[in-house]
PDB file of C-alpha atoms in Angstrom:
ATOM      1  CA  MET A   1      16.292 -69.019  -3.561  1.00 48.00           C
ATOM      2  CA  THR A   2      12.824 -67.944  -4.579  1.00 49.00           C
ATOM      3  CA  ALA A   3      11.893 -66.929  -1.057  1.00 47.00           C
ATOM      4  CA  ALA A   4      15.112 -64.970  -0.619  1.00 48.00           C
ATOM      5  CA  ALA A   5      14.561 -63.151  -3.872  1.00 47.00           C
ATOM      6  CA  THR A   6      11.032 -62.323  -2.826  1.00 49.00           C
ATOM      7  CA  GLY A   7      12.260 -60.943   0.458  1.00 50.00           C
ATOM      8  CA  ASN A   8      14.774 -58.675  -1.232  1.00 51.00           C
ATOM      9  CA  GLU A   9      12.064 -57.333  -3.513  1.00 50.00           C
ATOM     10  CA  ASP A  10       9.840 -56.562  -0.518  1.00 53.00           C
ATOM     11  CA  HIS A  11      12.582 -54.409   1.003  1.00 54.00           C
ATOM     12  CA  ALA A  12      13.680 -52.663  -2.278  1.00 54.00           C
ATOM     13  CA  PRO A  13      13.224 -48.815  -2.325  1.00 58.00           C
ATOM     14  CA  LEU A  14      10.104 -47.544  -4.121  1.00 56.00           C
ATOM     15  CA  LEU A  15      12.199 -44.930  -5.971  1.00 55.00           C
ATOM     16  CA  SER A  16      15.544 -45.954  -7.328  1.00 67.00           C
ATOM     17  CA  THR A  17      18.574 -43.665  -7.166  1.00 72.00           C
ATOM     18  CA  ARG A  18      18.518 -43.360 -10.933  1.00 70.00           C
ATOM     19  CA  LEU A  19      14.872 -42.268 -10.943  1.00 66.00           C
ATOM     20  CA  LEU A  20      15.481 -39.731  -8.176  1.00 65.00           C
ATOM     21  CA  THR A  21      18.345 -38.275 -10.163  1.00 72.00           C
ATOM     22  CA  ARG A  22      16.167 -37.955 -13.247  1.00 72.00           C
ATOM     23  CA  LEU A  23      13.375 -36.304 -11.252  1.00 69.00           C
ATOM     24  CA  THR A  24      15.811 -33.838  -9.697  1.00 73.00           C
ATOM     25  CA  ILE A  25      17.209 -32.919 -13.106  1.00 76.00           C
ATOM     26  CA  GLY A  26      13.684 -32.557 -14.487  1.00 68.00           C
ATOM     27  CA  VAL A  27      12.637 -30.240 -11.657  1.00 68.00           C
ATOM     28  CA  ALA A  28      15.785 -28.129 -12.155  1.00 68.00           C
ATOM     29  CA  VAL A  29      15.106 -27.869 -15.896  1.00 67.00           C
ATOM     30  CA  LEU A  30      11.500 -26.836 -15.278  1.00 71.00           C
ATOM     31  CA  ALA A  31      12.628 -24.252 -12.737  1.00 63.00           C
ATOM     32  CA  GLY A  32      15.132 -22.889 -15.224  1.00 63.00           C
ATOM     33  CA  LEU A  33      12.496 -22.710 -17.936  1.00 65.00           C
ATOM     34  CA  THR A  34      10.138 -20.893 -15.575  1.00 58.00           C
ATOM     35  CA  VAL A  35      12.770 -18.284 -14.773  1.00 55.00           C
ATOM     36  CA  ALA A  36      13.668 -17.890 -18.452  1.00 53.00           C
ATOM     37  CA  ILE A  37      10.021 -17.521 -19.453  1.00 57.00           C
ATOM     38  CA  SER A  38       9.466 -14.997 -16.670  1.00 52.00           C
ATOM     39  CA  LEU A  39      12.491 -12.894 -17.684  1.00 53.00           C
ATOM     40  CA  GLY A  40      11.756 -13.273 -21.376  1.00 48.00           C
ATOM     41  CA  GLY A  41       8.125 -12.321 -20.819  1.00 45.00           C
ATOM     42  CA  ARG A  42       9.153  -9.269 -18.858  1.00 47.00           C
ATOM     43  CA  MET A  43      11.594  -8.172 -21.565  1.00 43.00           C
ATOM     44  CA  LEU A  44       9.028  -8.840 -24.283  1.00 40.00           C
ATOM     45  CA  GLY A  45       6.399  -6.953 -22.304  1.00 43.00           C
ATOM     46  CA  GLU A  46       8.707  -3.974 -21.947  1.00 42.00           C
ATOM     47  CA  ARG A  47       9.504  -4.086 -25.663  1.00 43.00           C
ATOM     48  CA  ILE A  48       5.818  -4.258 -26.572  1.00 41.00           C
ATOM     49  CA  ALA A  49       5.108  -1.382 -24.180  1.00 46.00           C
ATOM     50  CA  LEU A  50       7.798   0.701 -25.888  1.00 53.00           C
ATOM     51  CA  ALA A  51       6.266  -0.155 -29.283  1.00 63.00           C
ATOM     52  CA  GLY A  52       9.314   1.069 -31.157  1.00 89.00           C
ATOM     53  CA  HIS A  53       9.968   4.042 -28.862  1.00 95.00           C
ATOM     54  CA  THR A  54      13.186   4.543 -26.936  1.00 97.00           C
ATOM     55  CA  GLU A  55      14.023   6.611 -23.872  1.00 96.00           C
ATOM     56  CA  SER A  56      17.679   6.857 -24.877  1.00 97.00           C
ATOM     57  CA  GLY A  57      19.049  10.364 -25.075  1.00 97.00           C
ATOM     58  CA  ASP A  58      22.202   9.247 -26.893  1.00 97.00           C
ATOM     59  CA  ALA A  59      23.212  11.647 -29.661  1.00 98.00           C
ATOM     60  CA  ILE A  60      22.698  10.422 -33.228  1.00 98.00           C
ATOM     61  CA  ASP A  61      24.605  12.261 -35.976  1.00 98.00           C
ATOM     62  CA  VAL A  62      22.888  12.057 -39.356  1.00 98.00           C
ATOM     63  CA  VAL A  63      24.024  13.574 -42.657  1.00 98.00           C
ATOM     64  CA  ILE A  64      21.255  14.510 -45.092  1.00 98.00           C
ATOM     65  CA  GLY A  65      22.428  16.070 -48.317  1.00 97.00           C
ATOM     66  CA  GLN A  66      24.864  18.840 -47.371  1.00 96.00           C
ATOM     67  CA  ASP A  67      23.711  19.103 -43.763  1.00 97.00           C
ATOM     68  CA  GLN A  68      24.720  17.251 -40.602  1.00 98.00           C
ATOM     69  CA  ILE A  69      22.310  17.228 -37.697  1.00 98.00           C
ATOM     70  CA  ARG A  70      22.706  15.819 -34.179  1.00 98.00           C
ATOM     71  CA  LEU A  71      19.578  14.655 -32.373  1.00 98.00           C
ATOM     72  CA  PRO A  72      18.735  12.569 -29.280  1.00 98.00           C
ATOM     73  CA  ALA A  73      17.712   9.012 -30.176  1.00 98.00           C
ATOM     74  CA  ASN A  74      14.356   9.401 -28.414  1.00 98.00           C
ATOM     75  CA  THR A  75      13.266  12.120 -30.856  1.00 98.00           C
ATOM     76  CA  ILE A  76      13.628   9.776 -33.855  1.00 98.00           C
ATOM     77  CA  ARG A  77      10.399   7.883 -34.565  1.00 97.00           C
ATOM     78  CA  PHE A  78      11.703   4.746 -36.243  1.00 97.00           C
ATOM     79  CA  GLU A  79      14.242   2.338 -34.807  1.00 96.00           C
ATOM     80  CA  GLU A  80      15.980   1.722 -38.130  1.00 96.00           C
ATOM     81  CA  GLN A  81      16.736   5.458 -38.433  1.00 98.00           C
ATOM     82  CA  ARG A  82      18.485   5.652 -35.053  1.00 98.00           C
ATOM     83  CA  GLN A  83      21.977   5.200 -36.396  1.00 97.00           C
ATOM     84  CA  THR A  84      24.806   7.579 -37.129  1.00 97.00           C
ATOM     85  CA  GLY A  85      25.622   8.035 -40.808  1.00 97.00           C
ATOM     86  CA  ARG A  86      24.131   9.290 -44.041  1.00 97.00           C
ATOM     87  CA  ALA A  87      20.388   9.059 -44.643  1.00 98.00           C
ATOM     88  CA  GLU A  88      17.872  10.230 -47.212  1.00 97.00           C
ATOM     89  CA  ARG A  89      15.303  11.231 -44.597  1.00 97.00           C
ATOM     90  CA  LEU A  90      14.689  11.378 -40.888  1.00 98.00           C
ATOM     91  CA  ASP A  91      11.340  11.233 -39.102  1.00 98.00           C
ATOM     92  CA  LEU A  92      11.000  12.944 -35.740  1.00 98.00           C
ATOM     93  CA  TYR A  93       8.320  13.403 -33.089  1.00 98.00           C
ATOM     94  CA  LEU A  94       8.383  15.930 -30.288  1.00 98.00           C
ATOM     95  CA  THR A  95       6.075  16.819 -27.449  1.00 98.00           C
ATOM     96  CA  TRP A  96       4.347  20.149 -27.780  1.00 98.00           C
ATOM     97  CA  PRO A  97       5.129  22.686 -26.465  1.00 97.00           C
ATOM     98  CA  GLU A  98       8.124  21.220 -24.581  1.00 98.00           C
ATOM     99  CA  MET A  99       9.904  19.942 -27.728  1.00 98.00           C
ATOM    100  CA  ASN A 100      11.102  16.772 -25.985  1.00 98.00           C
ATOM    101  CA  GLY A 101      11.520  13.223 -27.273  1.00 98.00           C
ATOM    102  CA  TYR A 102       9.885  10.068 -25.939  1.00 98.00           C
ATOM    103  CA  SER A 103       9.985   9.195 -22.255  1.00 96.00           C
ATOM    104  CA  ASN A 104       8.209   6.494 -20.306  1.00 95.00           C
ATOM    105  CA  ALA A 105       6.676   9.161 -18.071  1.00 95.00           C
ATOM    106  CA  GLN A 106       5.062  10.750 -21.147  1.00 95.00           C
ATOM    107  CA  ARG A 107       4.171   7.554 -23.014  1.00 93.00           C
ATOM    108  CA  GLY A 108       0.461   8.382 -22.874  1.00 93.00           C
ATOM    109  CA  ARG A 109       1.025  11.425 -25.054  1.00 95.00           C
ATOM    110  CA  PHE A 110       2.822   9.317 -27.664  1.00 94.00           C
ATOM    111  CA  ASN A 111       0.274   6.499 -27.711  1.00 92.00           C
ATOM    112  CA  ASP A 112      -3.054   8.324 -27.317  1.00 91.00           C
ATOM    113  CA  ALA A 113      -4.497   9.210 -30.720  1.00 89.00           C
ATOM    114  CA  SER A 114      -7.264  11.232 -29.043  1.00 92.00           C
ATOM    115  CA  ARG A 115      -4.705  13.881 -28.000  1.00 93.00           C
ATOM    116  CA  PRO A 116      -3.152  14.913 -31.341  1.00 95.00           C
ATOM    117  CA  GLU A 117      -2.293  18.374 -30.006  1.00 97.00           C
ATOM    118  CA  SER A 118       0.277  16.778 -27.662  1.00 97.00           C
ATOM    119  CA  LEU A 119       2.803  16.066 -30.431  1.00 97.00           C
ATOM    120  CA  ILE A 120       4.226  17.537 -33.592  1.00 98.00           C
ATOM    121  CA  PHE A 121       5.851  15.435 -36.321  1.00 98.00           C
ATOM    122  CA  LEU A 122       8.767  16.438 -38.514  1.00 98.00           C
ATOM    123  CA  ASN A 123      10.258  14.950 -41.671  1.00 98.00           C
ATOM    124  CA  LEU A 124      13.789  16.014 -42.661  1.00 98.00           C
ATOM    125  CA  SER A 125      15.081  15.478 -46.193  1.00 98.00           C
ATOM    126  CA  GLN A 126      17.262  17.157 -48.781  1.00 98.00           C
ATOM    127  CA  SER A 127      15.514  20.034 -50.542  1.00 96.00           C
ATOM    128  CA  THR A 128      14.164  19.226 -53.986  1.00 92.00           C
ATOM    129  CA  MET A 129      12.649  22.672 -54.595  1.00 92.00           C
ATOM    130  CA  SER A 130      14.341  26.055 -54.538  1.00 93.00           C
ATOM    131  CA  ARG A 131      11.498  27.608 -52.535  1.00 96.00           C
ATOM    132  CA  ASP A 132       9.840  26.483 -49.330  1.00 97.00           C
ATOM    133  CA  MET A 133       6.113  26.922 -48.672  1.00 97.00           C
ATOM    134  CA  SER A 134       6.420  30.621 -47.809  1.00 97.00           C
ATOM    135  CA  GLY A 135       8.456  31.202 -50.975  1.00 97.00           C
ATOM    136  CA  ARG A 136       5.778  29.533 -53.078  1.00 97.00           C
ATOM    137  CA  LEU A 137       3.032  31.863 -51.856  1.00 97.00           C
ATOM    138  CA  GLY A 138       3.459  34.580 -54.493  1.00 96.00           C
ATOM    139  CA  PRO A 139       4.461  32.659 -57.606  1.00 96.00           C
ATOM    140  CA  ILE A 140       2.237  29.603 -57.090  1.00 95.00           C
ATOM    141  CA  TYR A 141      -0.362  29.553 -54.322  1.00 96.00           C
ATOM    142  CA  SER A 142      -1.717  33.074 -54.822  1.00 95.00           C
ATOM    143  CA  HIS A 143      -2.942  32.046 -58.294  1.00 94.00           C
ATOM    144  CA  LEU A 144      -4.892  29.136 -56.819  1.00 94.00           C
ATOM    145  CA  PHE A 145      -6.859  31.073 -54.199  1.00 95.00           C
ATOM    146  CA  ASP A 146     -10.402  32.202 -54.806  1.00 93.00           C
ATOM    147  CA  ASP A 147     -11.393  35.803 -54.141  1.00 91.00           C
ATOM    148  CA  ARG A 148     -13.046  35.237 -50.769  1.00 92.00           C
ATOM    149  CA  PRO A 149     -10.457  35.529 -47.962  1.00 96.00           C
ATOM    150  CA  GLU A 150     -11.839  34.901 -44.478  1.00 97.00           C
ATOM    151  CA  PRO A 151     -10.467  35.621 -41.011  1.00 97.00           C
ATOM    152  CA  GLY A 152      -8.653  32.663 -39.456  1.00 97.00           C
ATOM    153  CA  PRO A 153      -7.366  31.904 -35.953  1.00 96.00           C
ATOM    154  CA  ALA A 154      -4.813  34.125 -34.208  1.00 97.00           C
ATOM    155  CA  GLY A 155      -4.468  36.689 -37.017  1.00 97.00           C
ATOM    156  CA  LEU A 156      -4.259  34.195 -39.874  1.00 98.00           C
ATOM    157  CA  THR A 157      -6.207  34.591 -43.102  1.00 98.00           C
ATOM    158  CA  LEU A 158      -8.143  31.596 -44.406  1.00 98.00           C
ATOM    159  CA  ARG A 159      -7.774  31.124 -48.150  1.00 97.00           C
ATOM    160  CA  ARG A 160      -9.864  28.592 -50.048  1.00 95.00           C
ATOM    161  CA  VAL A 161      -8.615  27.277 -53.362  1.00 94.00           C
ATOM    162  CA  LYS A 162     -10.392  27.146 -56.685  1.00 92.00           C
ATOM    163  CA  GLU A 163     -12.155  23.907 -57.528  1.00 87.00           C
ATOM    164  CA  THR A 164      -9.847  23.467 -60.526  1.00 88.00           C
ATOM    165  CA  SER A 165      -6.680  23.828 -58.419  1.00 87.00           C
ATOM    166  CA  GLY A 166      -6.203  20.114 -57.767  1.00 85.00           C
ATOM    167  CA  TYR A 167      -5.884  20.596 -54.016  1.00 86.00           C
ATOM    168  CA  GLY A 168      -9.230  18.970 -53.267  1.00 81.00           C
ATOM    169  CA  GLY A 169     -10.691  20.010 -49.926  1.00 86.00           C
ATOM    170  CA  GLU A 170      -7.492  21.594 -48.622  1.00 94.00           C
ATOM    171  CA  ILE A 171      -7.498  25.040 -47.048  1.00 96.00           C
ATOM    172  CA  PHE A 172      -4.572  27.436 -46.806  1.00 98.00           C
ATOM    173  CA  PHE A 173      -3.877  29.811 -43.946  1.00 98.00           C
ATOM    174  CA  THR A 174      -1.543  32.744 -44.496  1.00 98.00           C
ATOM    175  CA  GLY A 175      -0.038  35.287 -42.146  1.00 98.00           C
ATOM    176  CA  THR A 176       3.002  37.419 -41.419  1.00 97.00           C
ATOM    177  CA  LEU A 177       5.785  36.293 -39.097  1.00 97.00           C
ATOM    178  CA  SER A 178       7.471  38.592 -36.597  1.00 94.00           C
ATOM    179  CA  ASP A 179      10.365  39.227 -39.002  1.00 95.00           C
ATOM    180  CA  GLY A 180       7.950  40.342 -41.722  1.00 96.00           C
ATOM    181  CA  SER A 181       8.227  37.164 -43.812  1.00 96.00           C
ATOM    182  CA  ALA A 182       5.194  35.290 -45.096  1.00 97.00           C
ATOM    183  CA  TYR A 183       3.707  32.298 -43.311  1.00 98.00           C
ATOM    184  CA  VAL A 184       1.760  29.652 -45.225  1.00 98.00           C
ATOM    185  CA  VAL A 185       0.283  26.364 -44.029  1.00 98.00           C
ATOM    186  CA  ARG A 186      -1.958  23.784 -45.737  1.00 97.00           C
ATOM    187  CA  CYS A 187      -4.718  22.051 -43.775  1.00 97.00           C
ATOM    188  CA  MET A 188      -7.430  19.464 -44.176  1.00 96.00           C
ATOM    189  CA  MET A 189      -9.823  20.817 -41.585  1.00 95.00           C
ATOM    190  CA  PRO A 190     -11.913  18.194 -39.767  1.00 93.00           C
ATOM    191  CA  ILE A 191     -15.694  18.610 -39.841  1.00 90.00           C
ATOM    192  CA  ASP A 192     -15.694  18.255 -36.066  1.00 90.00           C
ATOM    193  CA  GLU A 193     -12.778  19.175 -33.787  1.00 87.00           C
ATOM    194  CA  SER A 194     -13.059  15.769 -32.094  1.00 88.00           C
ATOM    195  CA  GLN A 195     -11.967  14.241 -35.428  1.00 93.00           C
ATOM    196  CA  SER A 196      -8.705  16.164 -35.488  1.00 95.00           C
ATOM    197  CA  THR A 197      -5.529  14.191 -36.187  1.00 95.00           C
ATOM    198  CA  SER A 198      -1.826  14.924 -35.843  1.00 95.00           C
ATOM    199  CA  ALA A 199      -1.631  15.461 -39.624  1.00 94.00           C
ATOM    200  CA  ASP A 200      -4.401  18.031 -40.158  1.00 97.00           C
ATOM    201  CA  CYS A 201      -1.911  20.742 -41.117  1.00 98.00           C
ATOM    202  CA  GLN A 202       1.510  20.728 -42.724  1.00 98.00           C
ATOM    203  CA  ARG A 203       4.143  23.290 -43.545  1.00 98.00           C
ATOM    204  CA  ASP A 204       7.616  22.989 -45.046  1.00 98.00           C
ATOM    205  CA  ILE A 205      10.588  25.267 -44.407  1.00 98.00           C
ATOM    206  CA  HIS A 206      14.264  25.364 -45.412  1.00 98.00           C
ATOM    207  CA  ILE A 207      17.075  25.397 -42.852  1.00 97.00           C
ATOM    208  CA  GLY A 208      20.820  24.849 -43.027  1.00 96.00           C
ATOM    209  CA  ARG A 209      22.393  24.535 -46.469  1.00 96.00           C
ATOM    210  CA  ASP A 210      19.665  22.602 -48.262  1.00 95.00           C
ATOM    211  CA  LEU A 211      17.606  20.817 -45.625  1.00 98.00           C
ATOM    212  CA  SER A 212      13.841  20.691 -46.109  1.00 98.00           C
ATOM    213  CA  VAL A 213      11.734  20.307 -42.985  1.00 98.00           C
ATOM    214  CA  LEU A 214       8.088  19.300 -43.297  1.00 98.00           C
ATOM    215  CA  TYR A 215       6.281  19.590 -39.998  1.00 98.00           C
ATOM    216  CA  ARG A 216       2.762  18.334 -39.299  1.00 98.00           C
ATOM    217  CA  PHE A 217       0.409  19.147 -36.474  1.00 98.00           C
ATOM    218  CA  SER A 218      -3.204  19.115 -35.313  1.00 97.00           C
ATOM    219  CA  SER A 219      -5.520  21.911 -36.450  1.00 97.00           C
ATOM    220  CA  ARG A 220      -6.165  22.470 -32.737  1.00 97.00           C
ATOM    221  CA  LEU A 221      -2.703  24.043 -32.619  1.00 98.00           C
ATOM    222  CA  LEU A 222      -3.321  26.640 -35.348  1.00 98.00           C
ATOM    223  CA  PRO A 223      -3.738  29.438 -32.758  1.00 98.00           C
ATOM    224  CA  GLN A 224      -0.134  28.731 -31.727  1.00 98.00           C
ATOM    225  CA  TRP A 225       1.304  28.986 -35.236  1.00 98.00           C
ATOM    226  CA  GLN A 226       3.827  31.717 -34.434  1.00 98.00           C
ATOM    227  CA  ALA A 227       5.236  29.943 -31.378  1.00 98.00           C
ATOM    228  CA  MET A 228       5.441  26.661 -33.286  1.00 98.00           C
ATOM    229  CA  GLU A 229       7.329  28.193 -36.197  1.00 98.00           C
ATOM    230  CA  ALA A 230       9.817  29.813 -33.840  1.00 98.00           C
ATOM    231  CA  ARG A 231      10.392  26.702 -31.749  1.00 98.00           C
ATOM    232  CA  VAL A 232      10.795  24.364 -34.720  1.00 98.00           C
ATOM    233  CA  ARG A 233      13.360  26.676 -36.315  1.00 98.00           C
ATOM    234  CA  ASP A 234      15.192  27.198 -33.032  1.00 98.00           C
ATOM    235  CA  TYR A 235      15.266  23.497 -32.129  1.00 98.00           C
ATOM    236  CA  LEU A 236      16.574  22.326 -35.494  1.00 98.00           C
ATOM    237  CA  GLY A 237      18.870  25.310 -35.891  1.00 97.00           C
ATOM    238  CA  ARG A 238      20.607  24.411 -32.624  1.00 97.00           C
ATOM    239  CA  SER A 239      20.838  20.777 -33.725  1.00 98.00           C
ATOM    240  CA  LEU A 240      22.711  21.507 -36.956  1.00 98.00           C
ATOM    241  CA  ILE A 241      26.439  20.723 -36.929  1.00 96.00           C
ATOM    242  CA  GLN A 242      28.891  22.931 -38.801  1.00 86.00           C
ATOM    243  CA  ASN A 243      32.654  22.716 -38.554  1.00 75.00           C
ATOM    244  CA  GLY A 244      32.199  19.909 -36.040  1.00 75.00           C
ATOM    245  CA  ARG A 245      30.246  22.068 -33.586  1.00 79.00           C
ATOM    246  CA  PRO A 246      26.531  22.463 -32.798  1.00 82.00           C
ATOM    247  CA  ALA A 247      25.065  25.769 -33.941  1.00 72.00           C
ATOM    248  CA  SER A 248      24.268  26.754 -30.341  1.00 60.00           C
ATOM    249  CA  THR A 249      27.959  26.427 -29.413  1.00 43.00           C
ATOM    250  CA  ARG A 250      29.083  28.565 -32.367  1.00 41.00           C
ATOM    251  CA  GLN A 251      26.563  31.285 -31.645  1.00 38.00           C
ATOM    252  CA  SER A 252      27.477  31.527 -27.981  1.00 32.00           C
ATOM    253  CA  ARG A 253      31.140  32.130 -28.652  1.00 29.00           C
TER     254      ARG A 253
END
């Protein structure tokens, strides 16, 4: 009996059927995990690469105060703002001078802080003041300027403010737009042009019923102030919705 048992043990398989089954299942699980990690890593990598951007051109309808505006999703900076409905504010970014939203082909322009002249930034909110920056020139800003106007870029006049004005190291540039209206912009001019940022200069305007638009840009773009004013007004004007139709559709009829 002992010898027979010993003989059977000598001829028993090194790997039992049960063990083979477990190994097969284990290999399948590991393979599945590898695929999942690979796909998940790819998706995560793409999400990190987008860094909150989107290439989607889907229209987003937002109501701010008394105004409704329709914009492509890829022009809206923050993911949480890319939803149709009422909002207190909307933050946009656009390539300059094309006035386009984010695209993967242009991601370098959106992620490279050393090229601030590639983008302009806009903040849309309901107006809280009856006058925009141009309207405040006469009654407010003109009383803050010192008496030493200087020539600025592209026909602008550089106006420094009095030390007691409370505007710190800010500089104003004033000019006249093609329709004869005043142009005013506030800037914090960098000591060196290489230190320019996308927020060197800012200007606010009113469009629609009571929509305030604050747009910011690099001081490197000051020579293009007239083109920028025209394109910002045109872009947002065409994006406004009235009576259920975009402004561009109403004007073309």
